[in-house]
CSV table of C-alpha atoms in Angstrom, one decimal:
chain,number,residue,atom,x,y,z
A,1051,MET,CA,88.1,108.0,64.6
A,1052,ALA,CA,88.8,110.0,67.8
A,1053,ILE,CA,88.9,108.3,71.3
A,1054,LEU,CA,87.8,110.3,74.3
A,1055,ALA,CA,90.1,109.4,77.3
A,1056,ILE,CA,88.8,110.3,80.8
A,1057,ASP,CA,91.7,110.6,83.2
A,1058,GLN,CA,90.2,110.9,86.7
A,1059,GLY,CA,93.0,111.8,89.1
A,1060,THR,CA,93.3,112.8,92.7
A,1061,THR,CA,93.3,116.5,92.4
A,1062,ASN,CA,91.9,116.9,88.9
A,1063,THR,CA,89.8,115.3,86.2
A,1064,LYS,CA,90.9,115.6,82.5
A,1065,ALA,CA,89.2,114.7,79.3
A,1066,VAL,CA,91.6,114.2,76.4
A,1067,LEU,CA,90.4,113.7,72.8
A,1068,VAL,CA,93.0,111.7,70.9
A,1069,GLY,CA,93.0,111.4,67.1
A,1070,PRO,CA,94.1,108.3,65.1
A,1071,ASP,CA,97.6,109.6,64.7
A,1072,GLY,CA,98.0,110.2,68.4
A,1073,GLU,CA,97.5,114.0,68.1
A,1074,ILE,CA,95.7,115.5,71.1
A,1075,LEU,CA,92.7,117.2,69.5
A,1076,ALA,CA,91.1,118.8,72.6
A,1077,THR,CA,91.5,118.8,76.3
A,1078,ALA,CA,89.3,119.8,79.3
A,1079,SER,CA,90.1,119.8,83.0
A,1080,ARG,CA,88.4,120.4,86.3
A,1081,SER,CA,90.0,120.4,89.8
A,1082,THR,CA,88.7,118.0,92.4
A,1083,ARG,CA,88.7,118.7,96.1
A,1084,VAL,CA,90.4,116.5,98.7
A,1085,VAL,CA,89.5,117.2,102.3
A,1086,TYR,CA,91.2,116.1,105.4
A,1087,PRO,CA,88.6,115.6,108.2
A,1088,ARG,CA,91.2,114.3,110.7
A,1089,PRO,CA,95.0,114.0,110.8
A,1090,GLY,CA,96.0,111.2,108.4
A,1091,TRP,CA,92.5,111.0,106.8
A,1092,ALA,CA,91.8,112.1,103.2
A,1093,GLU,CA,88.5,111.9,101.3
A,1094,GLN,CA,86.5,113.3,98.4
A,1095,SER,CA,82.9,113.6,97.5
A,1096,ALA,CA,81.8,110.9,95.1
A,1097,ASP,CA,79.2,113.2,93.6
A,1098,GLU,CA,81.8,115.9,93.0
A,1099,VAL,CA,84.1,113.4,91.3
A,1100,TRP,CA,81.4,112.3,89.0
A,1101,ALA,CA,80.3,115.9,88.3
A,1102,SER,CA,83.8,116.7,87.3
A,1103,VAL,CA,83.8,113.9,84.8
A,1104,ALA,CA,80.4,115.0,83.3
A,1105,GLU,CA,81.6,118.5,83.0
A,1106,VAL,CA,84.8,117.7,81.1
A,1107,ILE,CA,82.9,115.4,78.8
A,1108,ALA,CA,80.4,118.2,78.0
A,1109,GLU,CA,83.2,120.6,77.3
A,1110,ILE,CA,84.8,118.2,74.8
A,1111,VAL,CA,81.5,117.2,73.1
A,1112,ALA,CA,80.6,120.9,72.7
A,1113,LYS,CA,83.7,121.3,70.4
A,1114,GLY,CA,81.9,119.2,67.8
A,1115,PHE,CA,84.3,116.3,67.2
A,1116,ALA,CA,83.0,112.8,66.3
A,1117,ILE,CA,83.8,110.5,69.2
A,1118,GLY,CA,84.1,106.8,68.5
A,1119,ALA,CA,84.8,105.3,71.9
A,1120,VAL,CA,85.7,106.1,75.5
A,1121,GLY,CA,88.7,104.9,77.5
A,1122,ILE,CA,89.2,105.4,81.3
A,1123,SER,CA,92.2,105.9,83.4
A,1124,ASN,CA,91.7,106.6,87.1
A,1125,GLN,CA,93.2,107.2,90.5
A,1126,ARG,CA,93.7,103.9,92.1
A,1127,GLU,CA,93.0,102.3,95.5
A,1128,SER,CA,90.4,105.0,96.4
A,1129,ALA,CA,87.2,103.3,97.6
A,1130,VAL,CA,83.6,104.1,96.9
A,1131,LEU,CA,80.3,102.6,98.2
A,1132,TRP,CA,76.9,103.4,96.8
A,1133,ASP,CA,73.3,102.3,96.9
A,1134,ALA,CA,72.4,99.9,94.0
A,1135,ALA,CA,68.8,101.1,93.7
A,1136,SER,CA,69.3,104.9,93.8
A,1137,GLY,CA,72.9,105.0,92.5
A,1138,ARG,CA,73.7,107.5,95.3
A,1139,PRO,CA,76.9,107.3,97.3
A,1140,VAL,CA,76.5,106.3,100.9
A,1141,GLY,CA,79.8,107.7,102.1
A,1142,PRO,CA,82.8,109.6,100.8
A,1143,VAL,CA,85.5,108.5,98.4
A,1144,VAL,CA,88.1,107.2,100.9
A,1145,SER,CA,91.3,108.4,99.1
A,1146,TRP,CA,94.3,106.2,98.4
A,1147,GLN,CA,96.2,108.7,100.6
A,1148,CYS,CA,93.9,108.1,103.6
A,1149,GLY,CA,95.2,106.3,106.7
A,1150,ARG,CA,91.9,105.6,108.5
A,1151,SER,CA,92.2,101.8,107.9
A,1152,ALA,CA,95.6,101.7,109.6
A,1153,PRO,CA,94.2,100.2,112.9
A,1154,ARG,CA,92.6,97.4,110.9
A,1155,CYS,CA,95.8,96.7,109.0
A,1156,GLU,CA,97.8,96.7,112.3
A,1157,ALA,CA,95.4,94.3,113.9
A,1158,LEU,CA,95.7,91.9,110.9
A,1159,LYS,CA,99.5,92.2,111.1
A,1160,ALA,CA,99.3,91.3,114.8
A,1161,GLU,CA,97.3,88.2,113.9
A,1162,GLY,CA,100.0,87.1,111.5
A,1163,CYS,CA,97.9,87.6,108.4
A,1164,GLU,CA,100.4,89.6,106.3
A,1165,PRO,CA,102.3,86.7,104.7
A,1166,ASP,CA,99.1,85.2,103.4
A,1167,VAL,CA,97.8,88.6,102.1
A,1168,LEU,CA,101.1,89.2,100.4
A,1169,ALA,CA,101.2,85.7,98.8
A,1170,ARG,CA,97.7,86.0,97.5
A,1171,THR,CA,97.5,89.7,96.4
A,1172,GLY,CA,101.1,90.8,96.1
A,1173,LEU,CA,100.5,93.7,98.5
A,1174,THR,CA,101.6,94.4,102.0
A,1175,LEU,CA,99.1,95.2,104.8
A,1176,ASN,CA,99.0,99.0,104.4
A,1177,PRO,CA,96.2,101.5,104.6
A,1178,MET,CA,96.9,102.7,101.0
A,1179,PHE,CA,95.1,99.7,99.5
A,1180,SER,CA,91.3,99.5,99.1
A,1181,ALA,CA,90.2,96.5,101.1
A,1182,GLY,CA,90.5,98.2,104.5
A,1183,LYS,CA,88.8,101.3,103.2
A,1184,LEU,CA,85.9,99.4,101.8
A,1185,ALA,CA,85.6,97.6,105.2
A,1186,TRP,CA,85.5,101.0,106.9
A,1187,LEU,CA,82.8,102.3,104.6
A,1188,LEU,CA,80.7,99.2,105.2
A,1189,ASP,CA,81.2,99.5,109.0
A,1190,ALA,CA,80.0,103.1,108.8
A,1191,VAL,CA,76.7,102.3,107.1
A,1192,PRO,CA,73.8,100.8,109.1
A,1193,ASP,CA,73.6,97.1,108.2
A,1194,GLY,CA,76.3,97.8,105.6
A,1195,HIS,CA,77.7,94.3,105.5
A,1196,VAL,CA,74.3,92.7,105.3
A,1197,ARG,CA,73.1,95.0,102.6
A,1198,ALA,CA,76.3,94.5,100.6
A,1199,ALA,CA,75.9,90.7,100.8
A,1200,ARG,CA,72.4,91.0,99.4
A,1201,GLY,CA,73.7,93.1,96.5
A,1202,GLN,CA,71.9,96.2,97.8
A,1203,LEU,CA,75.2,98.1,98.1
A,1204,LYS,CA,77.8,98.3,95.4
A,1205,ALA,CA,81.5,98.7,96.2
A,1206,GLY,CA,84.5,99.4,94.1
A,1207,THR,CA,87.3,101.7,93.1
A,1208,VAL,CA,86.8,105.0,91.2
A,1209,ASP,CA,86.8,103.3,87.7
A,1210,SER,CA,83.8,101.2,88.8
A,1211,TRP,CA,82.0,104.3,90.1
A,1212,LEU,CA,82.5,106.1,86.8
A,1213,LEU,CA,81.4,103.0,84.7
A,1214,TRP,CA,78.2,102.7,86.8
A,1215,ASN,CA,77.4,106.3,86.1
A,1216,LEU,CA,78.4,106.4,82.4
A,1217,THR,CA,76.2,103.3,81.7
A,1218,GLY,CA,73.3,104.5,83.8
A,1219,GLY,CA,73.8,101.7,86.3
A,1220,ALA,CA,73.8,99.0,83.6
A,1221,ARG,CA,77.4,97.8,84.4
A,1222,HIS,CA,79.2,97.2,87.7
A,1223,ALA,CA,82.7,96.3,86.4
A,1224,THR,CA,86.4,96.9,86.9
A,1225,ASP,CA,89.6,95.7,85.2
A,1226,HIS,CA,92.5,93.6,86.4
A,1227,SER,CA,94.9,96.5,86.9
A,1228,ASN,CA,92.5,98.3,89.3
A,1229,ALA,CA,91.4,95.0,91.0
A,1230,SER,CA,95.0,94.1,91.6
A,1231,ARG,CA,95.3,97.2,93.8
A,1232,THR,CA,92.5,96.3,96.2
A,1233,GLN,CA,94.0,93.4,98.2
A,1234,LEU,CA,90.9,91.5,97.3
A,1235,MET,CA,92.1,89.9,94.0
A,1236,ASN,CA,94.2,86.8,93.8
A,1237,LEU,CA,97.2,87.2,91.4
A,1238,ALA,CA,97.1,83.6,90.5
A,1239,THR,CA,93.4,83.2,89.7
A,1240,LEU,CA,92.9,86.8,88.5
A,1241,ASP,CA,89.6,86.8,90.4
A,1242,TRP,CA,88.2,87.9,93.7
A,1243,ASP,CA,89.7,85.9,96.5
A,1244,PRO,CA,87.0,84.6,98.9
A,1245,GLU,CA,89.5,84.3,101.8
A,1246,MET,CA,90.6,87.9,101.4
A,1247,ALA,CA,87.0,89.0,101.2
A,1248,ARG,CA,86.3,87.2,104.4
A,1249,LEU,CA,89.4,88.5,106.1
A,1250,PHE,CA,88.5,92.1,105.4
A,1251,GLY,CA,84.7,91.7,105.7
A,1252,VAL,CA,83.9,92.8,102.2
A,1253,PRO,CA,81.2,90.6,100.6
A,1254,VAL,CA,82.1,89.5,97.1
A,1255,GLU,CA,78.5,90.1,96.1
A,1256,ALA,CA,79.1,93.8,96.3
A,1257,LEU,CA,82.2,93.8,94.2
A,1258,PRO,CA,82.3,94.6,90.4
A,1259,GLN,CA,82.9,92.0,87.7
A,1260,ILE,CA,86.6,91.9,86.8
A,1261,LEU,CA,87.2,92.2,83.0
A,1262,PRO,CA,90.3,92.5,80.8
A,1263,SER,CA,91.5,96.0,80.5
A,1264,ASP,CA,90.6,96.2,76.8
A,1265,ALA,CA,87.1,94.7,77.3
A,1266,MET,CA,83.9,96.2,76.1
A,1267,PHE,CA,82.8,97.8,79.4
A,1268,GLY,CA,79.4,98.9,78.2
A,1269,GLU,CA,77.8,101.8,76.4
A,1270,THR,CA,77.0,105.3,77.5
A,1271,ALA,CA,73.4,105.7,78.7
A,1272,ARG,CA,71.0,108.3,77.3
A,1273,GLY,CA,71.2,111.4,79.5
A,1274,ALA,CA,74.1,110.2,81.6
A,1275,THR,CA,76.5,112.7,80.0
A,1276,ALA,CA,76.6,114.9,76.9
A,1277,LEU,CA,77.9,111.9,75.0
A,1278,PRO,CA,75.4,110.2,72.6
A,1279,ALA,CA,73.8,107.1,74.0
A,1280,GLY,CA,75.5,103.9,72.9
A,1281,THR,CA,79.1,105.3,72.7
A,1282,PRO,CA,81.2,102.2,73.5
A,1283,ILE,CA,83.5,102.2,76.6
A,1284,HIS,CA,86.4,100.1,75.4
A,1285,ALA,CA,89.2,100.4,78.0
A,1286,ALA,CA,89.7,100.9,81.7
A,1287,MET,CA,93.0,101.0,83.5
A,1288,GLY,CA,94.5,102.4,86.7
A,1289,ASP,CA,96.3,105.7,85.8
A,1290,SER,CA,99.8,104.4,86.5
A,1291,HIS,CA,99.2,101.3,84.4
A,1292,ALA,CA,97.8,103.4,81.6
A,1293,ALA,CA,100.9,105.7,81.7
A,1294,LEU,CA,103.1,102.6,81.4
A,1295,TYR,CA,101.1,101.6,78.3
A,1296,GLY,CA,101.3,105.1,77.0
A,1297,HIS,CA,105.1,104.9,77.2
A,1298,GLY,CA,105.0,101.8,75.1
A,1299,LEU,CA,106.8,99.8,77.8
A,1300,GLU,CA,105.2,96.5,77.1
A,1301,GLY,CA,108.1,94.1,78.0
A,1302,PRO,CA,110.7,93.6,80.7
A,1303,GLY,CA,113.6,96.0,81.1
A,1304,GLY,CA,111.7,99.3,80.8
A,1305,ILE,CA,110.7,101.4,83.8
A,1306,LYS,CA,108.6,104.6,84.1
A,1307,ALA,CA,107.8,107.0,86.9
A,1308,THR,CA,104.5,108.8,86.9
A,1309,CYS,CA,105.1,111.9,89.0
A,1310,GLY,CA,101.8,113.3,90.2
A,1311,THR,CA,100.3,113.9,93.7
A,1312,GLY,CA,102.1,110.7,94.6
A,1313,SER,CA,104.4,108.8,92.4
A,1314,SER,CA,104.4,105.3,90.9
A,1315,LEU,CA,107.4,103.5,89.4
A,1316,MET,CA,106.4,100.4,87.4
A,1317,SER,CA,108.1,97.8,85.3
A,1318,VAL,CA,106.5,95.0,83.3
A,1319,THR,CA,107.7,91.5,84.3
A,1320,ARG,CA,107.3,88.2,82.4
A,1321,GLU,CA,105.8,86.6,85.6
A,1322,ARG,CA,105.1,87.6,89.1
A,1323,VAL,CA,108.2,88.9,90.9
A,1324,TRP,CA,108.4,88.5,94.7
A,1325,SER,CA,110.0,91.6,96.0
A,1326,ALA,CA,112.7,91.5,98.7
A,1327,HIS,CA,113.0,95.3,98.8
A,1328,GLY,CA,109.5,96.7,99.7
A,1329,LEU,CA,107.9,96.8,96.3
A,1330,SER,CA,104.5,95.4,95.2
A,1331,SER,CA,103.6,92.7,92.7
A,1332,THR,CA,100.7,93.8,90.6
A,1333,ILE,CA,99.0,93.4,87.2
A,1334,ALA,CA,100.1,95.8,84.5
A,1335,TRP,CA,97.1,95.2,82.3
A,1336,SER,CA,95.2,92.4,80.7
A,1337,ARG,CA,94.0,91.8,77.2
A,1338,GLY,CA,92.3,88.8,75.5
A,1339,ALA,CA,95.6,86.9,75.4
A,1340,GLY,CA,96.0,87.2,79.2
A,1341,ALA,CA,97.5,89.4,81.9
A,1342,LEU,CA,100.9,91.0,82.2
A,1343,HIS,CA,102.5,91.2,85.6
A,1344,ALA,CA,104.5,94.2,86.9
A,1345,LEU,CA,106.6,95.3,89.8
A,1346,GLU,CA,105.6,98.6,91.4
A,1347,GLY,CA,106.7,101.1,94.0
A,1348,ASN,CA,104.2,103.7,95.3
A,1349,ILE,CA,105.2,107.0,96.9
A,1350,SER,CA,102.4,108.5,99.0
A,1351,VAL,CA,103.4,112.2,98.8
A,1352,SER,CA,105.5,113.1,95.8
A,1353,GLY,CA,104.5,116.1,93.7
A,1354,HIS,CA,102.2,117.1,96.6
A,1355,THR,CA,105.4,117.9,98.5
A,1356,ALA,CA,106.1,120.9,96.3
A,1357,ALA,CA,102.5,122.1,96.7
A,1358,PHE,CA,102.7,121.7,100.5
A,1359,VAL,CA,106.0,123.6,100.9
A,1360,THR,CA,104.7,126.3,98.4
A,1361,LYS,CA,101.8,126.9,100.8
A,1362,LEU,CA,104.0,126.6,103.9
A,1363,LEU,CA,106.3,129.4,102.6
A,1364,GLY,CA,103.4,131.6,101.5
A,1365,LEU,CA,104.5,131.5,97.8
A,1366,LYS,CA,102.2,132.2,94.9
A,1367,ASP,CA,102.6,128.9,93.1
A,1368,GLU,CA,104.9,126.0,92.5
A,1369,ARG,CA,106.7,127.9,89.8
A,1370,ALA,CA,107.7,130.4,92.5
A,1371,LEU,CA,109.0,127.6,94.6
A,1372,THR,CA,111.3,126.3,91.8
A,1373,ASP,CA,112.5,129.8,91.1
A,1374,LEU,CA,113.4,130.3,94.7
A,1375,ALA,CA,115.1,126.9,94.8
A,1376,LEU,CA,117.2,127.9,91.8
A,1377,THR,CA,118.7,130.8,93.7
A,1378,VAL,CA,120.9,128.5,95.8
A,1379,PRO,CA,123.4,125.9,94.6
A,1380,ASP,CA,122.4,123.3,97.1
A,1381,SER,CA,120.1,122.8,100.1
A,1382,GLY,CA,122.7,123.9,102.6
A,1383,GLY,CA,122.5,120.6,104.4
A,1384,VAL,CA,118.7,120.9,104.8
A,1385,VAL,CA,116.7,117.7,104.3
A,1386,LEU,CA,112.9,117.4,104.1
A,1387,VAL,CA,111.3,114.1,104.6
A,1388,PRO,CA,107.7,114.5,103.2
A,1389,ALA,CA,106.1,111.7,105.3
A,1390,LEU,CA,102.9,113.7,105.4
A,1391,ALA,CA,100.8,110.6,104.9
A,1392,GLY,CA,103.4,108.1,106.2
A,1393,LEU,CA,106.0,106.6,104.0
A,1394,GLY,CA,105.2,104.3,101.1
A,1395,ALA,CA,107.5,102.1,99.1
A,1396,PRO,CA,110.1,100.9,99.8
A,1397,HIS,CA,109.8,101.7,103.5
A,1398,TRP,CA,106.0,101.1,104.2
A,1399,ARG,CA,105.9,103.0,107.5
A,1400,ASP,CA,102.5,104.6,107.8
A,1401,GLU,CA,103.3,105.9,111.3
A,1402,ALA,CA,106.2,108.0,110.0
A,1403,ARG,CA,105.8,111.7,110.0
A,1404,GLY,CA,107.3,114.5,108.1
A,1405,LEU,CA,110.4,116.4,109.4
A,1406,VAL,CA,113.0,119.0,108.4
A,1407,SER,CA,116.6,118.4,109.5
A,1408,GLY,CA,119.9,120.1,109.1
A,1409,MET,CA,118.9,123.7,109.6
A,1410,ASN,CA,121.3,126.3,111.0
A,1411,LEU,CA,121.4,130.0,111.4
A,1412,GLY,CA,122.3,130.4,107.7
A,1413,THR,CA,119.2,128.4,106.5
A,1414,THR,CA,116.9,130.4,104.2
A,1415,PRO,CA,113.5,129.7,102.6
A,1416,ALA,CA,115.5,129.0,99.4
A,1417,HIS,CA,117.2,126.1,101.1
A,1418,LEU,CA,113.9,124.6,102.2
A,1419,ALA,CA,112.5,125.1,98.7
A,1420,ARG,CA,115.4,123.2,97.2
A,1421,ALA,CA,115.2,120.5,99.9
A,1422,ALA,CA,111.5,120.0,98.9
A,1423,LEU,CA,112.4,119.3,95.3
A,1424,GLU,CA,115.3,117.1,96.3
A,1425,ALA,CA,112.9,115.1,98.5
A,1426,VAL,CA,110.7,114.3,95.6
A,1427,ALA,CA,113.7,113.0,93.6
A,1428,LEU,CA,115.2,111.1,96.5
A,1429,GLN,CA,112.0,109.2,97.1
A,1430,ILE,CA,112.0,108.1,93.5
A,1431,HIS,CA,115.7,107.3,93.8
A,1432,ASP,CA,114.9,104.9,96.6
A,1433,VAL,CA,112.3,103.0,94.6
A,1434,PHE,CA,114.4,103.0,91.5
A,1435,MET,CA,117.3,101.3,93.4
A,1436,ALA,CA,114.9,98.8,95.0
A,1437,MET,CA,113.5,98.0,91.5
A,1438,GLN,CA,116.9,97.3,90.1
A,1439,ALA,CA,117.7,95.0,93.1
A,1440,ASP,CA,114.5,93.0,92.7
A,1441,LEU,CA,114.8,92.7,88.9
A,1442,HIS,CA,118.6,91.8,89.2
A,1443,MET,CA,119.4,94.2,86.4
A,1444,ASP,CA,120.7,97.7,85.8
A,1445,LEU,CA,117.9,99.8,84.3
A,1446,PRO,CA,119.5,102.1,81.7
A,1447,VAL,CA,117.0,104.9,81.7
A,1448,LEU,CA,113.9,106.2,83.5
A,1449,ASN,CA,110.9,107.3,81.5
A,1450,VAL,CA,108.8,109.9,83.2
A,1451,ASP,CA,105.4,111.5,82.9
A,1452,GLY,CA,102.8,113.3,85.0
A,1453,GLY,CA,102.3,116.9,86.1
A,1454,ALA,CA,105.5,117.1,88.2
A,1455,SER,CA,107.6,115.8,85.3
A,1456,ARG,CA,107.2,119.2,83.6
A,1457,ASN,CA,109.5,120.8,86.2
A,1458,ASP,CA,112.9,120.9,84.5
A,1459,MET,CA,114.8,121.4,87.8
A,1460,LEU,CA,113.2,118.4,89.4
A,1461,MET,CA,113.9,116.2,86.4
A,1462,GLN,CA,117.5,117.2,86.4
A,1463,LEU,CA,117.8,116.5,90.1
A,1464,LEU,CA,116.2,113.1,89.4
A,1465,ALA,CA,118.7,112.3,86.7
A,1466,ASP,CA,121.6,113.4,88.9
A,1467,LEU,CA,120.5,111.3,91.9
A,1468,ILE,CA,119.7,108.0,90.1
A,1469,ASP,CA,122.7,108.6,87.8
A,1470,ARG,CA,120.7,107.6,84.7
A,1471,PRO,CA,119.2,109.6,81.8
A,1472,VAL,CA,115.6,110.7,82.4
A,1473,LEU,CA,113.4,110.6,79.3
A,1474,ARG,CA,110.4,112.9,79.6
A,1475,ALA,CA,107.2,112.2,77.7
A,1476,ASP,CA,106.2,114.9,75.3
A,1477,ALA,CA,102.7,115.1,76.9
A,1478,ALA,CA,101.8,115.3,80.6
A,1479,GLU,CA,98.6,113.4,79.8
A,1480,LEU,CA,100.2,110.0,79.2
A,1481,SER,CA,97.7,108.1,81.3
A,1482,ALA,CA,95.0,109.4,79.0
A,1483,LEU,CA,97.0,108.5,75.9
A,1484,GLY,CA,97.6,105.0,77.2
A,1485,ALA,CA,93.8,104.5,77.8
A,1486,ALA,CA,93.1,105.9,74.3
A,1487,ARG,CA,95.7,103.5,72.8
A,1488,LEU,CA,94.1,100.5,74.6
A,1489,ALA,CA,90.6,101.5,73.7
A,1490,ALA,CA,91.5,101.7,70.0
A,1491,GLU,CA,93.0,98.2,70.2
A,1492,GLY,CA,89.9,97.0,72.0
A,1493,MET,CA,87.9,98.2,69.0
A,1494,GLY,CA,90.1,96.4,66.6
A,1495,ILE,CA,91.4,99.6,64.9
A,1496,SER,CA,94.9,101.0,64.7
A,1497,ALA,CA,96.1,102.4,68.0
A,1498,PRO,CA,97.6,105.9,68.1
A,1499,PRO,CA,101.4,105.5,68.0
A,1500,VAL,CA,103.7,105.8,71.0
A,1501,ARG,CA,105.0,109.4,71.1
A,1502,PRO,CA,108.8,109.9,71.3
A,1503,ALA,CA,110.3,111.5,74.4
A,1504,GLU,CA,110.2,115.3,74.5
A,1505,ARG,CA,113.5,115.8,76.3
A,1506,THR,CA,116.3,113.8,77.9
A,1507,PHE,CA,117.9,114.9,81.1
A,1508,THR,CA,121.5,113.7,81.5
A,1509,PRO,CA,123.2,113.2,84.9
A,1510,ALA,CA,125.7,116.0,85.7
A,1511,MET,CA,126.3,115.5,89.4
A,1512,THR,CA,129.6,114.2,90.8
A,1513,ALA,CA,129.5,110.9,92.6
A,1514,GLY,CA,130.8,112.6,95.8
A,1515,ALA,CA,128.0,115.2,95.8
A,1516,ARG,CA,125.4,112.5,95.1
A,1517,GLY,CA,126.7,110.4,97.9
A,1518,GLU,CA,126.5,113.3,100.4
A,1519,ILE,CA,122.9,114.0,99.5
A,1520,VAL,CA,121.8,110.4,99.7
A,1521,ASP,CA,123.6,109.9,103.1
A,1522,ARG,CA,121.9,112.9,104.6
A,1523,TRP,CA,118.6,111.7,103.2
A,1524,GLN,CA,119.0,108.2,104.7
A,1525,ASP,CA,119.9,109.7,108.1
A,1526,ALA,CA,116.8,111.9,108.0
A,1527,LEU,CA,114.6,108.9,107.0
A,1528,ARG,CA,115.8,107.0,110.1
A,1529,ARG,CA,114.8,110.0,112.3
A,1530,ALA,CA,111.3,110.2,110.6
A,1531,MET,CA,110.7,106.5,111.3
A,1532,LEU,CA,111.6,106.6,115.0
């Protein structure tokens, strides 16, 4: 029985049909627009996001395969608000990259609220997370807070928006992994926290029901998509969590990095770990037996760095950027800090801005191209080292997935800088594969097996060269945070 995994990401939506043996039977993809209406703001059209999902489903269904169930993995923290009666969005999807809620976060910090927010939710007061975004959306709608408290408006993350549409408005639900990224769920009770809802001004009545990640989330409605009515939806997970599950890293000691528009490093922990190094406590996923905790570090602009510099240099595509970077043996002392949407973990400085340092008369576009790829690897390096410190262990390898993981040069730089082997998954669609595995388990059938790594990148850089790169990077970081 094939499982259809919908992987709704920041810049594209994929549908991946997974067979019982883990074979990818078919894929479909649509790009999704992100617009930047003001400096530091990022948003999408909720209608366009849903349309992209309907289109990839239709493309897969047209291939004629029998589909037994649906699983969902989705971009996290992005916030959506819609009218319960009409099902129409009443504002944009406020992206996880968006900084419009920064003033609210700063005001709450000034009031001394951050320790309590961190204790309850595992998350620092940062505009990445959903609560401030939902509050902004409610402020922007006439009588938004009143209508939400009456249940006339529905609020949630992208998974809940997709579930609402797939079920024809029959279900307003989310899972623990997505809920744990909102700053509204209490990690101890695994339910919405009334105090956090009050603090951010988001009525609990507007929020979705929180279910285990492998729950039965409903059935597809007639006419909602090309899928037959009654197709069960048996899993929902945030994309980073789904990738962790796709790697098969279900216990302590393993770590993965999903390298996409941003990057997420995550490791399962036996219980909640309180970070002393700028990481977040979160829920990896939940099943009938309970929830698994995890430690995570989020990087705001990761793979997006390469896309940004590709455009800046007027190159055709990111392959051209890598080819250009390969023409020089090093960056010539050039360092790029891609704080284009502030800095995420482990620094959490949303006021930081991007900069380029170390240029001289001998600097060429190739040096900047190489510095861009180094910057992606160096950000992951910082989170990896913070993860080791918080877990009090040496992590032997780093498992990687995501679109940017297909770049061989980047993966070699990453292995060199963390001084650990990097194991690349054999499929970029690991979030979708993780959702498919969990959906199969939720149905009580054999889950597709975990796929072995496609390639291992072994460290080859000297300790001296590594130290020089890291030292220049840390100096540049200090300048970006001034």
